[in-house]
PDB file of C-alpha atoms in Angstrom:
ATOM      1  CA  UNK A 237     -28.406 -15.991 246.900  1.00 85.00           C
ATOM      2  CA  UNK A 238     -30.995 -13.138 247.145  1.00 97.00           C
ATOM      3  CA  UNK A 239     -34.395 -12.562 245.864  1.00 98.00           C
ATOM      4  CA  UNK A 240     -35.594  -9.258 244.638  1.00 98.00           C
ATOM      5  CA  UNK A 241     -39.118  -7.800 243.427  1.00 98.00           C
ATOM      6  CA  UNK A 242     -38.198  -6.231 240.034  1.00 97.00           C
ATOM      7  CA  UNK A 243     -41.136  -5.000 237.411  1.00 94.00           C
ATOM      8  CA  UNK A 244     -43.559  -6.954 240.194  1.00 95.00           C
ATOM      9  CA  UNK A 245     -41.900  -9.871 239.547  1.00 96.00           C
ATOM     10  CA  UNK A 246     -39.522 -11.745 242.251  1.00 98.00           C
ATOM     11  CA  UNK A 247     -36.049 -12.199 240.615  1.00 98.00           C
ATOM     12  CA  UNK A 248     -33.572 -14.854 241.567  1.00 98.00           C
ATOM     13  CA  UNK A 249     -30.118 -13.506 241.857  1.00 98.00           C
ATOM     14  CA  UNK A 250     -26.537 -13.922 243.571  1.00 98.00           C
ATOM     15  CA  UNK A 251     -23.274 -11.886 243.190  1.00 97.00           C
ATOM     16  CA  UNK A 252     -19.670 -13.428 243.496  1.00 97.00           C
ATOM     17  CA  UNK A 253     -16.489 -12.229 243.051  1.00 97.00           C
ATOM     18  CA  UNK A 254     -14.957  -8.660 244.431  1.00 96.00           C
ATOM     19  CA  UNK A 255     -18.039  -5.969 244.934  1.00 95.00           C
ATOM     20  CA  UNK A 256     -14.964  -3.408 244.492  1.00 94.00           C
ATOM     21  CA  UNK A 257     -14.006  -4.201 240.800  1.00 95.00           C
ATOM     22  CA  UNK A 258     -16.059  -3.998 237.533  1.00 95.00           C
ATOM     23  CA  UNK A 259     -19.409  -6.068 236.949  1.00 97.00           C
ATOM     24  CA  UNK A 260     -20.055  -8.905 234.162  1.00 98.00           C
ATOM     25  CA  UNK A 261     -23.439  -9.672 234.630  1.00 98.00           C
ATOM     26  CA  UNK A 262     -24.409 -13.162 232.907  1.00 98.00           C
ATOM     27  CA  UNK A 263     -27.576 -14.052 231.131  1.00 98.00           C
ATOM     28  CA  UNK A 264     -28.543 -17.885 230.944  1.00 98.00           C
ATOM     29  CA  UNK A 265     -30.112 -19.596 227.972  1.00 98.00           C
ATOM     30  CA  UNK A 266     -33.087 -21.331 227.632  1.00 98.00           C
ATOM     31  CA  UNK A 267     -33.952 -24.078 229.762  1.00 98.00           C
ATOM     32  CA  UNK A 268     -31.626 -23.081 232.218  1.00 98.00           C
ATOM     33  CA  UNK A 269     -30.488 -21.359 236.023  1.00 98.00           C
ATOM     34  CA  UNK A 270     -27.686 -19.406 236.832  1.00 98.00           C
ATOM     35  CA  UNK A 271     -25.827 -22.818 237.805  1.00 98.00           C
ATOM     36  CA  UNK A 272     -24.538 -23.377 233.993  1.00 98.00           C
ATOM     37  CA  UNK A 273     -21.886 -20.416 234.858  1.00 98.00           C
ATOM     38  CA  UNK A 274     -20.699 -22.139 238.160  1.00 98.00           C
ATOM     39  CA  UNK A 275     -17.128 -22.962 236.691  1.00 98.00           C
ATOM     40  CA  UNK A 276     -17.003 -19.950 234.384  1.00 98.00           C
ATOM     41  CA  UNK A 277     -16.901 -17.942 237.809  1.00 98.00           C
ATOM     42  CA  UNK A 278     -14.504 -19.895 239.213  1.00 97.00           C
ATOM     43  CA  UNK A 279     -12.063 -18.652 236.776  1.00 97.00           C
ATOM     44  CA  UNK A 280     -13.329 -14.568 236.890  1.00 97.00           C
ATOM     45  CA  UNK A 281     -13.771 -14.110 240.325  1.00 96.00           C
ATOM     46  CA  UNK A 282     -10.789 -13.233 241.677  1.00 96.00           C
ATOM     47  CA  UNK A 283     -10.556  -9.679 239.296  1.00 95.00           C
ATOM     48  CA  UNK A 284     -13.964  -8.624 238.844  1.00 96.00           C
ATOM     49  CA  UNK A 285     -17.903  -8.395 240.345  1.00 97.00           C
ATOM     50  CA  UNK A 286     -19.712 -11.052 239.284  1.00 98.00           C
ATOM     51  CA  UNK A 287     -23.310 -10.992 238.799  1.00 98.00           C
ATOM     52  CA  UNK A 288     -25.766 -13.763 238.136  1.00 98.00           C
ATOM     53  CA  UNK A 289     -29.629 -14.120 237.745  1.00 98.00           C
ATOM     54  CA  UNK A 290     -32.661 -16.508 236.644  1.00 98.00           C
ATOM     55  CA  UNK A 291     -34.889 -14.998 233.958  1.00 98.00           C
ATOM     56  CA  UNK A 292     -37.955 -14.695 235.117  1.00 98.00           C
ATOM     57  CA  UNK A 293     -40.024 -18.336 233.977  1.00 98.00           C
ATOM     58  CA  UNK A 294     -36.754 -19.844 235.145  1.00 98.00           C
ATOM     59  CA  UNK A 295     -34.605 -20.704 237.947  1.00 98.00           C
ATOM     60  CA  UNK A 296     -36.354 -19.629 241.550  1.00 98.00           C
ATOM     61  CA  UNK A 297     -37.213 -16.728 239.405  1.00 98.00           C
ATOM     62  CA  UNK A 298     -41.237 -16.147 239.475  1.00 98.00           C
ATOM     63  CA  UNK A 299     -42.873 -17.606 236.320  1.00 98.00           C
ATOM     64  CA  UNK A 300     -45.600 -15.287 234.635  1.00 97.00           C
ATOM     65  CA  UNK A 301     -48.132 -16.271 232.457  1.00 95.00           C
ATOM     66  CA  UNK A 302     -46.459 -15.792 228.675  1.00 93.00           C
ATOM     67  CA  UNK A 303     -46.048 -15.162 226.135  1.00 95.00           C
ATOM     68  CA  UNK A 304     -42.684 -12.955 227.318  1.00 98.00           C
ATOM     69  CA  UNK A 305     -41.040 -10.583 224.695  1.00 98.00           C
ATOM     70  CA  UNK A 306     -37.763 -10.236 224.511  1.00 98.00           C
ATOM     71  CA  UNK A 307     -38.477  -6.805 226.036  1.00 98.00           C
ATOM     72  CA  UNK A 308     -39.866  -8.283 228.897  1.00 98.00           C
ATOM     73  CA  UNK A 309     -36.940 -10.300 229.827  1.00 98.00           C
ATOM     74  CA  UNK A 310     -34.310  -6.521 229.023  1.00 98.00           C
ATOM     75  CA  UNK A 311     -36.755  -5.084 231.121  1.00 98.00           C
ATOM     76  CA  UNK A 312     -36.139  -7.070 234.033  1.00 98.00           C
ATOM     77  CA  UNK A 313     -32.616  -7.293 232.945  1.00 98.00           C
ATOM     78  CA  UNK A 314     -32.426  -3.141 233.316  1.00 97.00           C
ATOM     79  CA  UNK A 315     -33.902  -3.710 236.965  1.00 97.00           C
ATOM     80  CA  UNK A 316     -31.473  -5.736 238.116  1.00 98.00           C
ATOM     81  CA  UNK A 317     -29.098  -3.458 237.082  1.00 97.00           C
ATOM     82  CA  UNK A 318     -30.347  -0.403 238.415  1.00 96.00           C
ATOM     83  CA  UNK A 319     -31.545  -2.622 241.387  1.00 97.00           C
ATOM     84  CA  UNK A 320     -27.743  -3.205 242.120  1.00 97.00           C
ATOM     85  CA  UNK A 321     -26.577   0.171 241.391  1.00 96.00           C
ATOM     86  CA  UNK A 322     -24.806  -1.147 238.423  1.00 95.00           C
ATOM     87  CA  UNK A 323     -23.236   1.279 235.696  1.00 88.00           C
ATOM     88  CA  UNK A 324     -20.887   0.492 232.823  1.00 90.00           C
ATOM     89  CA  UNK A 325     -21.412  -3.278 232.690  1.00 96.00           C
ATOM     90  CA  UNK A 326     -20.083  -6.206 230.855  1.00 97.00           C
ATOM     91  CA  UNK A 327     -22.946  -8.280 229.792  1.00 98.00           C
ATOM     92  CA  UNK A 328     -22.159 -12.094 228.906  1.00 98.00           C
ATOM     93  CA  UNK A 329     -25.315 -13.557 227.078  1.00 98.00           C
ATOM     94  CA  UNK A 330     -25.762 -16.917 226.101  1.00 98.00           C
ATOM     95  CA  UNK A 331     -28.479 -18.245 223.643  1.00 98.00           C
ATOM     96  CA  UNK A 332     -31.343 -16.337 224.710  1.00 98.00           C
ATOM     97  CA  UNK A 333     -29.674 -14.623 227.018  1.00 98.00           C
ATOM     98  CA  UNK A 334     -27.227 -13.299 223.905  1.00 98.00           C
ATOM     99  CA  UNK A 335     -30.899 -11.718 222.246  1.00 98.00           C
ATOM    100  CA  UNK A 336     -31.800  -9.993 225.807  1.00 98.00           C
ATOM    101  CA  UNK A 337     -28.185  -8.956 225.698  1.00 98.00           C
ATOM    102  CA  UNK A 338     -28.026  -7.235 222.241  1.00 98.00           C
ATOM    103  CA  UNK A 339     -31.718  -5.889 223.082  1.00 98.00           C
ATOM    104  CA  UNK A 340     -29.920  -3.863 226.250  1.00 98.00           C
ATOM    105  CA  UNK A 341     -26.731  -2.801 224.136  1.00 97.00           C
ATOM    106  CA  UNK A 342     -29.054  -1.052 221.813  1.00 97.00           C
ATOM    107  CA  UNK A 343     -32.113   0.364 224.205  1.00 95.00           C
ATOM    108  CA  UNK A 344     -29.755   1.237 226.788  1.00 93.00           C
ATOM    109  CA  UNK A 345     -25.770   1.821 225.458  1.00 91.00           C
ATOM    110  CA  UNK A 346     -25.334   4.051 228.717  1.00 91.00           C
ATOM    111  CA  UNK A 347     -25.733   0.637 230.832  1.00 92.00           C
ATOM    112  CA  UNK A 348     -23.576  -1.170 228.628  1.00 96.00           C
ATOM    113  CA  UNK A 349     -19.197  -1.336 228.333  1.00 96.00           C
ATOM    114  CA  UNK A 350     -18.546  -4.225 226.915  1.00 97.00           C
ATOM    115  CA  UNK A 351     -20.591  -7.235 225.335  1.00 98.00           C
ATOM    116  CA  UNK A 352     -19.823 -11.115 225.096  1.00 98.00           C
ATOM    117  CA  UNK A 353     -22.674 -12.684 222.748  1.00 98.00           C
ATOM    118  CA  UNK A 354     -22.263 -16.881 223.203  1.00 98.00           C
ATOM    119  CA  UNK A 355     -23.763 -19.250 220.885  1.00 98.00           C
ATOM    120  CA  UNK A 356     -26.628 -16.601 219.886  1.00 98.00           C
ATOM    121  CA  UNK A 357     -27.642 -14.746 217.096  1.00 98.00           C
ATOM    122  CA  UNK A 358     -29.556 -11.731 216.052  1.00 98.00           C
ATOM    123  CA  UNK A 359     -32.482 -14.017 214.606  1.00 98.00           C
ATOM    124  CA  UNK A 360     -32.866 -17.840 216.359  1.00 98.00           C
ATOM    125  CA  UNK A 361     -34.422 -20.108 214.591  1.00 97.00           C
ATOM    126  CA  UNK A 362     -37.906 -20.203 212.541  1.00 97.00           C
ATOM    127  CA  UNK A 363     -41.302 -19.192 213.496  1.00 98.00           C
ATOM    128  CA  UNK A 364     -42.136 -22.463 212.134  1.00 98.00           C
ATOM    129  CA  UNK A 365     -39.657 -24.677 214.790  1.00 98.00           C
ATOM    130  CA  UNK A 366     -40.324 -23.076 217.951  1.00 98.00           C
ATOM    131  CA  UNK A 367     -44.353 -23.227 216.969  1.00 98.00           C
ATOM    132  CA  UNK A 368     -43.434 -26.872 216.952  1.00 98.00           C
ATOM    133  CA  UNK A 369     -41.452 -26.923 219.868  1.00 98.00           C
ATOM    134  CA  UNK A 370     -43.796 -24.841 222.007  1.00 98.00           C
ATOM    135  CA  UNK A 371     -46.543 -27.894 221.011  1.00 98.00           C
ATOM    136  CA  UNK A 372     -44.291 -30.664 221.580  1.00 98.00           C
ATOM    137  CA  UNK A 373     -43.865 -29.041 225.193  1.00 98.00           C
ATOM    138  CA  UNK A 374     -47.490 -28.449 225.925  1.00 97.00           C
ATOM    139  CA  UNK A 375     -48.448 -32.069 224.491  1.00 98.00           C
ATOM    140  CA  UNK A 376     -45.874 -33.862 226.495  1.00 98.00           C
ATOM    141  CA  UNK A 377     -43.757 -32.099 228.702  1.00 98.00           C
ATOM    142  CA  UNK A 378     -40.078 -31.115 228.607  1.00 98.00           C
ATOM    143  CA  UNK A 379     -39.534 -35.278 228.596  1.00 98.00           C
ATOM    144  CA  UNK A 380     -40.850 -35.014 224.746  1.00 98.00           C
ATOM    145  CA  UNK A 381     -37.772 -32.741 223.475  1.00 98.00           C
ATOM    146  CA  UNK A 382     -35.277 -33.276 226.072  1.00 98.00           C
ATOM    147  CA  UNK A 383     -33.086 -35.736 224.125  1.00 98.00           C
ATOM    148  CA  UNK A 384     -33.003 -33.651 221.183  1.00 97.00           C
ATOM    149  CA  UNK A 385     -32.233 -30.838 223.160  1.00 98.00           C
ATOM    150  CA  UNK A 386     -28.987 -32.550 224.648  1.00 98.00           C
ATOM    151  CA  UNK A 387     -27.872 -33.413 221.687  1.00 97.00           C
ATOM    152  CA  UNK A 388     -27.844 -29.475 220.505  1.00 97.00           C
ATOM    153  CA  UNK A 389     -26.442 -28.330 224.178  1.00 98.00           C
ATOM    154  CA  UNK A 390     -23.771 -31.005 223.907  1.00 98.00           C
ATOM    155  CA  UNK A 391     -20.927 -32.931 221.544  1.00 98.00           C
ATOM    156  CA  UNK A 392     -21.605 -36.137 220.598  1.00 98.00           C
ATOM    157  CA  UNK A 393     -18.511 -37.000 222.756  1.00 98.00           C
ATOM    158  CA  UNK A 394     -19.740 -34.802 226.313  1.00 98.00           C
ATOM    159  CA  UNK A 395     -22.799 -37.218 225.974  1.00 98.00           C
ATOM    160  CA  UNK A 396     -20.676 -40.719 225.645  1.00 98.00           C
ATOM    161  CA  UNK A 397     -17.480 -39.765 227.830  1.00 98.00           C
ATOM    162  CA  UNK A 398     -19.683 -37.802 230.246  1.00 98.00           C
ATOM    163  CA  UNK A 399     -22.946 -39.757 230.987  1.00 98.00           C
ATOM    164  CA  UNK A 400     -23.621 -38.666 234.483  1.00 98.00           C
ATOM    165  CA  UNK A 401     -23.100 -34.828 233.995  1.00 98.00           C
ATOM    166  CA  UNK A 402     -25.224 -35.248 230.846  1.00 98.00           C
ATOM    167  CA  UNK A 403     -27.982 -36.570 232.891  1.00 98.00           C
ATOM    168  CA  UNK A 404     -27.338 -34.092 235.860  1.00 98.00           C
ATOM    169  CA  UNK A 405     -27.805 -31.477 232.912  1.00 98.00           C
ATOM    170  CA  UNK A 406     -30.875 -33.277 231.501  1.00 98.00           C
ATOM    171  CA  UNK A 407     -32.607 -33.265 234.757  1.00 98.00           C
ATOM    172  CA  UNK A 408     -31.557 -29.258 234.857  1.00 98.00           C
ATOM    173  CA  UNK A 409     -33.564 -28.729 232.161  1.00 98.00           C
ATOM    174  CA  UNK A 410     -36.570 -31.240 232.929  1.00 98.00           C
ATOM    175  CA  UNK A 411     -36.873 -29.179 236.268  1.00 98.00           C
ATOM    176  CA  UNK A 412     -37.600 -25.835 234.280  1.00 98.00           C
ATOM    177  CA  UNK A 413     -40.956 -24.992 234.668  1.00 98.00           C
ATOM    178  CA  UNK A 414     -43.158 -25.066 231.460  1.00 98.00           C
ATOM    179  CA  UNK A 415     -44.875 -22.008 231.622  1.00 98.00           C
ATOM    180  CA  UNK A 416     -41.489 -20.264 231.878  1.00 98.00           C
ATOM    181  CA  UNK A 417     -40.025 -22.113 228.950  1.00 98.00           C
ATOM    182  CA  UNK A 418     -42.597 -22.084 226.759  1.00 98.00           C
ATOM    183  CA  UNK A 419     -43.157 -18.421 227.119  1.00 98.00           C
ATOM    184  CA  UNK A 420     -39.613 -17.820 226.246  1.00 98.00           C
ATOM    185  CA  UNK A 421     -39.779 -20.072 223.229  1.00 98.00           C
ATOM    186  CA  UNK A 422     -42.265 -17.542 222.097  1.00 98.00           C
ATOM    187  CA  UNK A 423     -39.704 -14.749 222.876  1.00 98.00           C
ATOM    188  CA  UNK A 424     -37.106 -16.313 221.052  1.00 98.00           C
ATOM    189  CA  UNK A 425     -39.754 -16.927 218.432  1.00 98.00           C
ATOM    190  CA  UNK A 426     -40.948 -13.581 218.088  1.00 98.00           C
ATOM    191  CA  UNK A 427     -37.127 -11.544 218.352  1.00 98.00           C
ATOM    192  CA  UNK A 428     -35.544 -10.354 214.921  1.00 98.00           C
ATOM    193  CA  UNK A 429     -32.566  -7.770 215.606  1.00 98.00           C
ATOM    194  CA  UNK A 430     -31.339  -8.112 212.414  1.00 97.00           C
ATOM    195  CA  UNK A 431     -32.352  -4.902 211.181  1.00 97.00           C
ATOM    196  CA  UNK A 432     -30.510  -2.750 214.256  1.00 97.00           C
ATOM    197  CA  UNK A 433     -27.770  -4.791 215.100  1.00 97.00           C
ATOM    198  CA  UNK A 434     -25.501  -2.274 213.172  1.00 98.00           C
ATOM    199  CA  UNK A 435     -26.647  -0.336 216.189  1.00 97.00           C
ATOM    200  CA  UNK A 436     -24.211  -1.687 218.877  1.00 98.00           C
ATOM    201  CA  UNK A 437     -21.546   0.654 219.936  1.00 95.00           C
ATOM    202  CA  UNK A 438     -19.524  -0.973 222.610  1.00 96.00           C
ATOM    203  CA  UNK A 439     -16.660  -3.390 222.182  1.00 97.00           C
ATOM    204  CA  UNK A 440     -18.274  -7.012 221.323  1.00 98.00           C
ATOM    205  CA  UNK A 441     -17.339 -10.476 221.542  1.00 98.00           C
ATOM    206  CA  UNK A 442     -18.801 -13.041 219.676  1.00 98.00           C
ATOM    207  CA  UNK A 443     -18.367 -16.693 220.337  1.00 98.00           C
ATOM    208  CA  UNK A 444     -19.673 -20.232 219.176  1.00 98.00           C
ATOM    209  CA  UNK A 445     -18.966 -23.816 220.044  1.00 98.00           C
ATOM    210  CA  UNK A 446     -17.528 -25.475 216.512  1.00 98.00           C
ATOM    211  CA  UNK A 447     -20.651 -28.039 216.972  1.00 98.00           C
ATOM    212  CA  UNK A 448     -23.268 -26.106 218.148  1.00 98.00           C
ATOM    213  CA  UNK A 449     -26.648 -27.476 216.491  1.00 96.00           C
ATOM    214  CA  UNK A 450     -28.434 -24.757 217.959  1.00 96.00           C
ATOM    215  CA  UNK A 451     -26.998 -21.072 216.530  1.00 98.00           C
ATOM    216  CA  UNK A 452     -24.324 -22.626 214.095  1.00 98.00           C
ATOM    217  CA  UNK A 453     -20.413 -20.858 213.796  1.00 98.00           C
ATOM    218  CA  UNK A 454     -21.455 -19.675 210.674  1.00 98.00           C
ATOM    219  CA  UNK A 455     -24.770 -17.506 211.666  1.00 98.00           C
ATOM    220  CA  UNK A 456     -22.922 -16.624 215.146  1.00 98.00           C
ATOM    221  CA  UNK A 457     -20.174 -14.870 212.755  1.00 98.00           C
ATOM    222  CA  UNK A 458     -22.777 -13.663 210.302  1.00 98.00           C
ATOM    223  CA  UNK A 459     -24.124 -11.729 213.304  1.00 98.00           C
ATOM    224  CA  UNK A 460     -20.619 -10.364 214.550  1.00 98.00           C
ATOM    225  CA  UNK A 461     -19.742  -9.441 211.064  1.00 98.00           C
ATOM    226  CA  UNK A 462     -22.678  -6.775 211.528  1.00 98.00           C
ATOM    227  CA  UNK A 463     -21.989  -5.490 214.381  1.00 98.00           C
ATOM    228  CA  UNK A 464     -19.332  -2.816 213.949  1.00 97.00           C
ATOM    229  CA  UNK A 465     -15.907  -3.683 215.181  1.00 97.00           C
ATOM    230  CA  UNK A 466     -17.036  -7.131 216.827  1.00 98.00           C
ATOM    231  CA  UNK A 467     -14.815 -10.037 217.080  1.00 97.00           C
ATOM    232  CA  UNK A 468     -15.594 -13.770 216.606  1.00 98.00           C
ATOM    233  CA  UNK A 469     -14.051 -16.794 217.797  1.00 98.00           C
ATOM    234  CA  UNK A 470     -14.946 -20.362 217.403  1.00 98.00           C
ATOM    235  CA  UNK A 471     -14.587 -22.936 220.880  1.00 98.00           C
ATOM    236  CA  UNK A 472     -13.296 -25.908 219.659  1.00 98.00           C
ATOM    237  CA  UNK A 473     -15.032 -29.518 220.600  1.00 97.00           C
ATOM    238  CA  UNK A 474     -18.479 -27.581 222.003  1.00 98.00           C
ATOM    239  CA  UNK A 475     -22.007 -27.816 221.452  1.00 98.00           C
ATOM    240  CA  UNK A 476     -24.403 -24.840 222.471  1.00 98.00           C
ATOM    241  CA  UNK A 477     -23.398 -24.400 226.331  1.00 98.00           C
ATOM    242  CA  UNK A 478     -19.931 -23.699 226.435  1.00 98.00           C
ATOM    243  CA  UNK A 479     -20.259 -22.759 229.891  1.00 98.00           C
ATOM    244  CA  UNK A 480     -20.603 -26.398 230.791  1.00 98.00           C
ATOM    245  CA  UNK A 481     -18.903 -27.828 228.065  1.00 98.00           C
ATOM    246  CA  UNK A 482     -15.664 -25.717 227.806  1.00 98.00           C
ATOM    247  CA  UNK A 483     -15.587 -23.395 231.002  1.00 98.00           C
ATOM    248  CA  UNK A 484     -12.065 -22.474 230.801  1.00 98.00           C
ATOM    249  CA  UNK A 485     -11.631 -21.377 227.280  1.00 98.00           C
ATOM    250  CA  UNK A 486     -15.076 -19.550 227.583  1.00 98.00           C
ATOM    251  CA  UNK A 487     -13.451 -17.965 230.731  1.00 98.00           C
ATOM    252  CA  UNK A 488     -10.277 -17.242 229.161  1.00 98.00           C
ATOM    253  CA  UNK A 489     -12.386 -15.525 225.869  1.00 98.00           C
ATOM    254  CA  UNK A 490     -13.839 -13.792 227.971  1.00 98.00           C
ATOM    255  CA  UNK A 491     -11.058 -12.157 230.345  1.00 97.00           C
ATOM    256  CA  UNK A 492      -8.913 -11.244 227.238  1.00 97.00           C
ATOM    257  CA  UNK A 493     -11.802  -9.324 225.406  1.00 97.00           C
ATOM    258  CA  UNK A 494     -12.508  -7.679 229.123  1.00 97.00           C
ATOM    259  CA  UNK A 495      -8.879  -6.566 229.611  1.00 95.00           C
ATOM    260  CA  UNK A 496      -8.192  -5.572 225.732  1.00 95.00           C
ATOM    261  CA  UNK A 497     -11.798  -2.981 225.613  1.00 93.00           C
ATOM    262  CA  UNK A 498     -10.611  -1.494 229.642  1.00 87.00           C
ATOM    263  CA  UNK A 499     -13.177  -3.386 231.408  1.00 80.00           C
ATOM    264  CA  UNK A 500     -10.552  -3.593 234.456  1.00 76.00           C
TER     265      UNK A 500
END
């Protein structure tokens, strides 16, 4: 693990994997750390650089006052990048870290080879809901939405067959500080790509668990199906993390779509 001061902010980060080879750098989603990819890893390691980091309001990552833009989070996103001497990067985004993802394919396309967009979408949600959420927070902690919120990360059947890892997961998210979520709320909030997303150049996958409450199959393949050239593919028996939930297909999704656009 390493810590690095990027746009005056200190930046949580690790690398895995073979420093020699390409880089997929991973973005979490809200609520999160860079743990959620721990088994995703497992499976990429061996063939390429790996690259993971808390968003700032996240993680060990320092936690601004908000609101954050989703500009703020590419920003430090770009720093990292450059930070590591980067170039030609996959970038695997999931949730919010899908937005910050498509936000870097289409400020910076130099930066970017190849993108994996998970459970995300080029809109999230209503200004409305995370208003609501953002209050719900403030009033009464992460404790007033965090059932609710499992039940969008996870299947019906993760939460009964899986009790302890759900609350291991649970207590993940309770743990994220509120400043830091709540100011990404208002990110999310506040981000519409639809209007550019015809704007992405580089080889894209899409993907969404086939129960995810959160960004639904259907607006995860309304967003690929505007992006030029991008694929879609649906995770069978997931909610919104896939990372957790199905490691190994993610994984495998993920290798193919590196090895068929030359990211080897």
């Amino acid at each position: 693990m390493a810590f690095s001061r990027l746009n005056d902010r200190v930046i949580h980060w690790t690398e895995a994997g073979r420093p020699d080879r390409p880089a997929i750098v991973f973005s979490n989603s809200l609520g999160t750390d860079f743990r959620i990819w721990h088994n995703v890893v497992a499976h990429l390691r061996e063939h390429w650089r790996i690259v993971l980091y808390d968003k700032r309001g996240h993680g060990l990552s320092d936690v601004p006052r908000g609101p954050y833009s989703i500009d703020d989070h590419t920003d430090d996103l770009v720093a990292l990048i450059d930070h590591l001497g980067l170039a030609d990067v996959c970038v695997v985004g999931l949730s919010i870290g899908g937005l910050i993802a498509q936000n870097l394919a289409l400020r910076a396309p130099h930066r970017v080879k190849v993108l994996v967009l998970a459970d995300t979408a080029s809109k999230i949600g209503t200004t409305q809901g995370w208003n609501e959420r953002i209050n719900a927070v403030r009033r009464g902690g992460l404790a007033a939405i965090a059932d609710s919120v499992m039940e969008r990360w996870f299947t019906k059947r993760f939460r009964q067959e899986r009790p302890i890892a759900l609350a291991g997961w649970r207590d993940l998210l309770l743990q994220c500080p509120i400043e830091g979520y709540v100011a990404s709320c208002a990110a999310i909030r506040d981000a519409d790509l639809s209007s550019r997303i015809a704007g992405i150049s580089v080889p894209t996958l899409a993907i969404a668990g086939s129960e995810d409450l959160s960004t639904p199959p259907d607006i995860v393949q309304a967003m690929a199906d505007r992006i030029p050239g991008a694929r879609f593919e649906l995770v069978e028996a997931c909610g919104h993390i896939p990372p957790i939930e199905q490691p190994a297909v993610l994984a495998a999704a993920i290798e193919r779509h590196l090895v068929e656009s030359g990211h080897v």
